[in-house]
Coordinates of C-alpha atoms in Angstrom, one line a residue:
X732 CA 0.0 0.0 0.0
X733 CA 2.8 2.4 0.9
X734 CA 4.7 1.5 -2.2
X735 CA 1.7 2.4 -4.4
X736 CA 1.3 5.7 -2.4
X737 CA 4.9 6.7 -2.9
X738 CA 4.4 6.5 -6.7
X739 CA 1.2 8.5 -6.9
X740 CA 2.0 9.9 -10.3
X741 CA 2.8 6.6 -11.8
X742 CA 0.9 3.5 -12.9
X743 CA 1.6 0.6 -10.5
X744 CA 1.6 -3.1 -11.1
X745 CA 1.2 -5.8 -8.4
X746 CA 1.7 -9.4 -9.2
X747 CA 0.6 -12.0 -6.6
X748 CA 2.5 -15.2 -7.1
X749 CA 1.2 -18.6 -6.2
X750 CA 3.9 -21.3 -5.7
X751 CA 2.9 -24.9 -6.1
X752 CA 3.3 -26.8 -2.8
X753 CA 5.9 -24.2 -1.7
X754 CA 7.0 -25.8 1.6
X755 CA 7.1 -29.3 0.1
X756 CA 9.4 -28.5 -2.8
X757 CA 12.4 -27.1 -0.9
X758 CA 15.4 -29.0 -2.2
X759 CA 17.6 -30.2 0.7
X760 CA 20.9 -30.0 -1.2
X761 CA 20.2 -26.4 -2.4
X762 CA 19.0 -25.4 1.1
X763 CA 22.2 -26.8 2.7
X764 CA 24.4 -24.9 0.1
X765 CA 22.5 -21.7 1.0
X766 CA 23.0 -22.4 4.7
X767 CA 26.7 -22.6 4.0
X768 CA 26.6 -19.4 2.1
X769 CA 25.0 -17.6 5.1
X770 CA 27.7 -18.9 7.4
X771 CA 26.4 -22.2 8.8
X772 CA 29.3 -24.6 9.2
X773 CA 30.7 -27.4 11.4
X774 CA 28.5 -28.9 14.1
X775 CA 25.6 -26.4 13.4
X776 CA 25.4 -27.3 9.7
X777 CA 25.6 -31.0 10.5
X778 CA 22.8 -30.6 13.1
X779 CA 20.5 -29.0 10.4
X780 CA 21.5 -31.7 7.9
X781 CA 20.5 -34.3 10.4
X782 CA 17.2 -32.5 11.0
X783 CA 16.3 -32.6 7.3
X784 CA 17.6 -36.0 6.0
X785 CA 16.6 -39.6 6.7
X786 CA 12.9 -38.8 6.9
X787 CA 10.5 -41.3 5.4
X788 CA 6.9 -41.5 4.4
X789 CA 4.4 -44.3 3.6
X790 CA 0.8 -44.7 2.7
X791 CA -1.7 -46.7 4.7
X792 CA -5.1 -47.7 3.0
X793 CA -7.4 -49.9 4.9
X794 CA -4.4 -51.6 6.7
X795 CA -2.4 -52.1 3.5
X796 CA 0.9 -50.3 4.0
X797 CA 3.2 -49.2 1.2
X798 CA 7.0 -49.4 1.3
X799 CA 8.9 -46.5 3.0
X800 CA 10.1 -43.8 0.6
X801 CA 12.8 -41.3 1.6
X802 CA 11.8 -37.6 1.6
X803 CA 14.3 -35.7 -0.5
X804 CA 12.6 -32.3 -0.5
X805 CA 10.5 -30.1 1.7
X806 CA 10.7 -28.7 5.2
X807 CA 8.8 -30.3 8.1
X808 CA 5.5 -28.4 8.3
X809 CA 4.1 -27.7 11.8
X810 CA 7.6 -27.3 13.1
X811 CA 9.3 -24.2 14.5
X812 CA 12.3 -24.5 12.1
X813 CA 10.2 -25.2 9.0
X814 CA 9.1 -21.6 8.2
X815 CA 12.6 -20.3 9.1
X816 CA 14.3 -22.7 6.8
X817 CA 11.9 -21.8 4.0
X818 CA 12.6 -18.1 4.5
X819 CA 16.3 -18.8 4.2
X820 CA 15.7 -20.7 1.0
X821 CA 13.9 -17.8 -0.7
X822 CA 15.9 -15.0 0.9
X823 CA 17.9 -14.4 -2.2
X824 CA 14.9 -14.1 -4.5
X825 CA 14.7 -10.3 -4.4
X826 CA 18.3 -10.2 -5.8
X827 CA 17.2 -12.1 -8.9
X828 CA 14.9 -9.4 -10.3
X829 CA 14.3 -5.7 -10.5
X830 CA 10.8 -6.1 -9.1
X831 CA 10.3 -4.8 -5.6
X832 CA 9.5 -8.0 -3.7
X833 CA 7.2 -8.4 -0.6
X834 CA 7.7 -11.9 1.0
X835 CA 5.6 -13.3 3.8
X836 CA 6.2 -17.0 4.2
X837 CA 5.0 -18.5 0.8
X838 CA 3.0 -15.4 -0.1
X839 CA 5.2 -13.7 -2.7
X840 CA 4.2 -10.3 -4.2
X841 CA 6.0 -8.3 -6.9
X842 CA 5.7 -4.6 -7.4
X843 CA 6.7 -2.3 -10.3
X844 CA 5.6 1.2 -11.4
X845 CA 6.1 3.5 -14.4
X846 CA 4.5 6.4 -16.2
X847 CA 3.7 4.5 -19.4
X848 CA 1.5 1.5 -19.6
X849 CA 3.1 -0.1 -22.6
X850 CA 6.7 0.3 -21.3
X851 CA 5.5 -1.0 -17.9
X852 CA 4.2 -4.2 -19.6
X853 CA 7.4 -4.8 -21.5
X854 CA 9.6 -4.2 -18.5
X855 CA 7.4 -6.4 -16.3
X856 CA 7.5 -9.3 -18.8
X857 CA 11.3 -9.1 -19.0
X858 CA 11.6 -9.3 -15.3
X859 CA 9.1 -12.2 -15.1
X860 CA 11.5 -14.2 -17.3
X861 CA 14.1 -13.7 -14.6
X862 CA 11.6 -14.8 -11.9
X863 CA 11.0 -18.0 -13.9
X864 CA 14.7 -18.7 -14.1
X865 CA 15.1 -18.3 -10.3
X866 CA 12.3 -20.7 -9.6
X867 CA 13.6 -23.2 -12.1
X868 CA 17.1 -23.0 -10.6
X869 CA 15.8 -23.5 -7.1
X870 CA 13.5 -26.4 -8.2
X871 CA 10.3 -24.6 -7.3
X872 CA 7.3 -24.2 -9.6
X873 CA 5.1 -21.2 -10.2
X874 CA 1.4 -21.9 -10.5
X875 CA 0.5 -19.6 -13.4
X876 CA -3.2 -20.6 -13.2
X877 CA -3.5 -19.2 -9.7
X878 CA -1.1 -16.2 -10.1
X879 CA -2.9 -12.9 -10.5
X880 CA -2.0 -9.2 -11.2
X881 CA -3.6 -5.8 -10.7
X882 CA -2.9 -2.5 -12.4
X883 CA -3.3 0.3 -9.9
X884 CA -3.8 4.0 -10.4
X885 CA -5.0 3.7 -14.0
X886 CA -7.8 6.1 -15.1
X887 CA -11.2 4.4 -15.7
X888 CA -11.2 5.4 -19.4
X889 CA -7.9 3.5 -19.9
X890 CA -8.7 0.3 -18.0
X891 CA -9.9 -1.4 -21.2
X892 CA -6.5 -0.9 -22.8
X893 CA -4.7 -4.3 -23.4
X894 CA -2.2 -5.3 -20.7
X895 CA -1.0 -8.9 -20.8
X896 CA 1.9 -10.6 -19.1
X897 CA 2.7 -14.3 -18.9
X898 CA 4.5 -17.0 -16.9
X899 CA 5.7 -20.3 -18.5
X900 CA 3.9 -19.4 -21.7
X901 CA 0.5 -18.9 -20.0
X902 CA -1.2 -15.5 -19.7
X903 CA -1.8 -14.4 -16.2
X904 CA -5.3 -13.4 -15.1
X905 CA -5.9 -9.7 -14.5
X906 CA -8.0 -8.7 -11.6
X907 CA -10.2 -5.6 -12.3
X908 CA -13.7 -4.2 -12.1
X909 CA -14.3 -5.2 -15.7
X910 CA -13.0 -8.8 -15.2
X911 CA -14.7 -11.8 -13.7
X912 CA -12.4 -11.6 -10.7
X913 CA -12.8 -8.3 -8.8
X914 CA -10.2 -8.8 -6.0
X915 CA -7.2 -10.9 -4.9
X916 CA -6.4 -12.1 -1.5
X917 CA -3.0 -11.1 0.0
X918 CA -2.2 -12.3 3.5
X919 CA -5.9 -12.5 4.4
X920 CA -6.8 -9.1 2.9
X921 CA -8.8 -8.7 -0.3
X922 CA -7.3 -6.0 -2.6
X923 CA -9.0 -4.5 -5.6
X924 CA -7.7 -2.1 -8.3
X925 CA -9.4 0.9 -6.7
X926 CA -8.1 0.1 -3.2
X927 CA -11.7 0.5 -2.0
X928 CA -11.7 -2.7 0.2
X929 CA -15.4 -3.1 -0.5
X930 CA -14.9 -6.8 -1.3
X931 CA -13.0 -7.3 1.9
X932 CA -15.7 -5.5 3.9
X933 CA -18.4 -7.5 2.1
X934 CA -16.7 -10.8 3.1
X935 CA -16.3 -9.6 6.7
X936 CA -19.9 -8.7 6.9
X937 CA -20.9 -12.2 5.8
X938 CA -18.6 -13.7 8.4
X939 CA -19.9 -11.4 11.2
X940 CA -23.5 -11.9 10.2
X941 CA -23.2 -15.7 10.7
X942 CA -21.8 -15.1 14.2
X943 CA -24.6 -12.6 14.9
X944 CA -27.2 -15.2 13.9
X945 CA -25.8 -17.7 16.4
X946 CA -25.7 -15.1 19.1
X947 CA -29.3 -14.0 18.4
X948 CA -30.5 -17.6 18.6
X949 CA -28.6 -18.4 21.8
X950 CA -28.6 -15.2 23.7
X951 CA -31.2 -16.5 26.2
X952 CA -29.3 -19.8 26.6
X953 CA -25.7 -18.7 26.9
X954 CA -24.4 -16.7 30.0
X955 CA -23.0 -13.2 29.4
X956 CA -19.3 -14.3 29.9
X957 CA -19.6 -16.9 27.1
X958 CA -21.2 -14.4 24.7
X959 CA -18.4 -11.9 25.5
X960 CA -15.9 -14.7 24.8
X961 CA -17.6 -15.4 21.4
X962 CA -17.4 -11.7 20.6
X963 CA -13.7 -11.4 21.3
X964 CA -12.7 -14.6 19.5
X965 CA -15.0 -14.5 16.5
X966 CA -16.0 -10.9 16.0
X967 CA -13.2 -8.6 17.4
X968 CA -10.4 -10.7 16.0
X969 CA -12.0 -10.6 12.5
X970 CA -12.6 -6.8 12.6
X971 CA -9.3 -5.9 14.1
X972 CA -7.0 -8.0 12.0
X973 CA -6.4 -5.7 9.0
X974 CA -8.4 -2.7 10.3
X975 CA -5.5 -0.3 9.9
X976 CA -5.8 -0.8 6.1
X977 CA -9.5 -1.3 5.4
X978 CA -10.7 0.9 8.2
X979 CA -9.6 4.0 6.3
X980 CA -11.9 3.2 3.4
X981 CA -14.9 5.2 2.4
X982 CA -17.6 5.7 5.0
X983 CA -20.1 3.6 2.9
X984 CA -17.7 0.6 3.0
X985 CA -16.8 0.6 6.7
X986 CA -20.4 1.6 7.6
X987 CA -21.6 -1.9 6.8
X988 CA -19.1 -3.3 9.3
X989 CA -20.3 -0.8 11.9
X990 CA -23.9 -1.8 11.5
X991 CA -23.2 -5.4 12.0
X992 CA -21.1 -4.7 15.0
X993 CA -24.0 -2.8 16.7
X994 CA -26.3 -5.7 16.0
X995 CA -23.9 -8.1 17.5
X996 CA -23.3 -6.2 20.7
X997 CA -27.0 -5.9 21.2
X998 CA -27.2 -9.7 21.2
X999 CA -24.2 -10.0 23.4
X1000 CA -25.8 -7.9 26.1
X1001 CA -29.3 -9.1 25.5
X1002 CA -30.7 -5.8 24.4
X1003 CA -33.6 -5.6 22.0
X1004 CA -33.6 -4.5 18.4
X1005 CA -32.7 -0.8 17.7
X1006 CA -31.5 -0.2 21.3
X1007 CA -29.0 2.7 21.7
X1008 CA -25.5 1.1 21.7
X1009 CA -23.3 3.8 23.3
X1010 CA -24.1 2.6 26.9
X1011 CA -23.7 -1.0 25.8
X1012 CA -20.2 -0.4 24.4
X1013 CA -19.3 1.4 27.7
X1014 CA -20.8 -1.4 29.9
X1015 CA -19.0 -4.2 27.9
X1016 CA -15.7 -2.3 27.5
X1017 CA -15.8 -2.7 23.7
X1018 CA -14.5 -0.1 21.3
X1019 CA -16.7 1.1 18.5
X1020 CA -15.4 0.1 15.1
X1021 CA -14.0 3.5 14.0
X1022 CA -12.4 3.9 17.4
X1023 CA -10.9 0.5 17.1
X1024 CA -9.3 1.5 13.8
X1025 CA -7.9 4.7 15.2
X1026 CA -6.7 3.0 18.4
X1027 CA -4.6 0.5 16.3
X1028 CA -3.3 3.3 14.2
X1029 CA -2.2 5.2 17.3
X1030 CA -0.6 2.2 18.8
X1031 CA 1.5 1.8 15.7
X1032 CA 2.3 5.5 15.9
X1033 CA 3.6 5.0 19.4
X1034 CA 5.8 2.1 18.3
X1035 CA 7.2 4.2 15.5
X1036 CA 8.0 7.1 17.8
X1037 CA 9.6 4.9 20.4
X1038 CA 11.4 2.6 17.9
X1039 CA 9.8 -0.6 19.0
X1040 CA 8.7 -1.6 15.5
X1041 CA 11.1 -3.3 13.1
X1042 CA 13.3 -0.9 11.1
X1043 CA 11.8 -1.9 7.7
X1044 CA 8.4 -0.7 8.9
X1045 CA 9.6 2.4 10.7
X1046 CA 11.6 3.5 7.6
X1047 CA 8.4 4.7 6.0
X1048 CA 7.8 7.2 8.8
X1049 CA 9.7 10.1 10.4
X1050 CA 9.2 12.6 13.2
X1051 CA 8.8 16.3 12.4
X1052 CA 12.3 17.9 13.0
X1053 CA 13.9 21.2 12.4
X1054 CA 13.2 24.5 14.2
X1055 CA 11.1 24.5 17.4
X1056 CA 7.6 24.2 16.2
X1057 CA 4.3 23.1 17.8
X1058 CA 4.4 20.0 15.6
X1059 CA 7.9 19.0 16.8
X1060 CA 7.0 19.7 20.5
X1061 CA 3.9 17.5 20.1
X1062 CA 6.0 14.6 18.8
X1063 CA 4.2 14.7 15.5
X1064 CA 5.0 12.4 12.5
X1065 CA 5.4 13.9 9.1
X1066 CA 2.2 13.6 7.0
X1067 CA 2.9 13.0 3.3
X1068 CA 1.1 14.8 0.5
X1069 CA -1.8 12.8 -0.9
X1070 CA -3.0 13.7 -4.4
X1071 CA -6.0 11.3 -4.8
X1072 CA -8.8 9.8 -2.7
X1073 CA -7.5 6.4 -4.0
X1074 CA -4.4 6.6 -1.8
X1075 CA -6.0 7.8 1.5
X1076 CA -6.0 4.2 2.9
X1077 CA -2.2 4.0 2.8
X1078 CA -0.8 3.5 6.3
X1079 CA 2.1 6.0 5.7
X1080 CA -0.7 8.6 5.6
X1081 CA -3.4 7.3 8.0
X1082 CA -1.0 6.4 10.9
X1083 CA 0.7 9.8 11.2
X1084 CA -2.7 11.6 10.9
X1085 CA -4.2 9.5 13.7
X1086 CA -1.1 9.9 15.9
X1087 CA -0.8 13.6 15.4
X1088 CA -4.4 14.2 16.6
X1089 CA -3.7 12.5 19.9
X1090 CA -3.2 14.6 23.1
X1091 CA 0.5 15.0 24.0
X1092 CA -0.1 13.9 27.6
X1093 CA -0.9 10.4 26.2
X1094 CA 1.9 10.5 23.6
X1095 CA 4.6 11.0 26.3
X1096 CA 3.8 7.7 28.0
X1097 CA 6.8 5.6 26.8
X1098 CA 5.8 2.1 28.0
X1099 CA 3.4 0.4 25.6
X1100 CA 1.0 -1.1 28.1
X1101 CA 0.3 2.0 30.2
X1102 CA 0.0 3.9 26.9
X1103 CA -2.7 1.4 25.6
X1104 CA -4.6 1.6 28.9
X1105 CA -4.6 5.4 28.9
X1106 CA -5.7 5.5 25.2
X1107 CA -8.5 3.0 25.8
X1108 CA -9.7 5.0 28.8
X1109 CA -9.8 8.2 26.6
X1110 CA -12.3 6.5 24.3
X1111 CA -14.5 5.2 27.1
X1112 CA -14.5 8.7 28.7
X1113 CA -15.7 10.0 25.4
X1114 CA -18.6 7.5 25.4
X1115 CA -19.4 8.5 29.0
X1116 CA -19.6 12.2 28.0
X1117 CA -21.7 11.7 24.9
X1118 CA -25.1 13.4 25.3
X1119 CA -28.1 11.2 26.0
X1120 CA -30.9 10.9 23.5
X1121 CA -33.3 13.8 23.7
X1122 CA -35.7 12.8 21.0
X1123 CA -39.3 12.9 22.2
X1124 CA -41.0 9.5 21.8
X1125 CA -37.7 7.8 20.6
X1126 CA -38.5 4.2 19.8
X1127 CA -35.1 3.1 21.0
X1128 CA -35.5 4.7 24.4
X1129 CA -38.8 3.0 25.1
X1130 CA -39.5 -0.7 25.8
X1131 CA -37.4 -1.7 22.7
X1132 CA -34.2 -0.9 24.6
X1133 CA -35.0 -3.1 27.5
X1134 CA -33.1 -6.4 28.0
X1135 CA -34.7 -9.5 26.5

């Protein structure tokens, strides 16, 4: 998201690679050579060799057992070392191409930008040939049928212009509003070409609605502590996971999530339909969705200011420096210029904005836990001070708001 933001004037290309059985195709001999290259030797190298080799598998069907076959590739899945060894195996991949690479376990994404659509296509295709060569040299296989790409920041009138790239002789599927596939999933988040997150929000709404149905049917059977547990495990976790990204989307997109959240907390507490929810949030100690988004943005802002985030994340942010100004005294982060509504969901913009609007007395709390406690308390104080409903004959303030 931030890479796209930094190239606001250019057309950006994102390629989302699918690797066939990624963890199962790690060649042991290549992995051992790479371990040697990174400095493993002697007893340590022999220990890792011993960990990998002499593993066997067999098939059992209705008591008929096959012969044992030695496993010559793959890292043990479900183990602590497995993902680490896989990361070591693919660590040199970014050096093989001029794409900007984003690696998260076996989720591999490629990024490139340019001011001309045709030249971007030619350059991307040339780099994809290098990607193919690396995967072949490392005995891994790209799944071209499941690999997708999106062209970002292209005007609507130009989206019908041809743009094709291929892997292993097969054209890759383009994700766009005009295509059959409207979004692509990246580390659990659905991305679309307009960065609207409407498809992600729609999927979340469906998930949360199923939980709400269960709570509505069982609210008179389950005790309150169990309903709160269900909320935290099946509702809050779903809403909070990528909220720093999709929470900055248009009001109409995140509004659907807010409505479902209110329905759910009414069923958690046992209130009737259309009951006012402000007091319910306060009683249960739950944050409203928009406040949840801002809370997480500010927590990240705190970790940036006090350098508790990894450097590769902090490098996209910087504190206001220079002459003595109010912004510098308030420990503000620099807010980059944004040219289009399309880019307003980028964390390098939303996190500094949320952090800068926070009171300095909370910002100066250095320890993370006391900072979080003070920050949460500020939201609940706000709920406490919100004016009560003054509408005469309000349906929500009558019997409808009573507990079931």
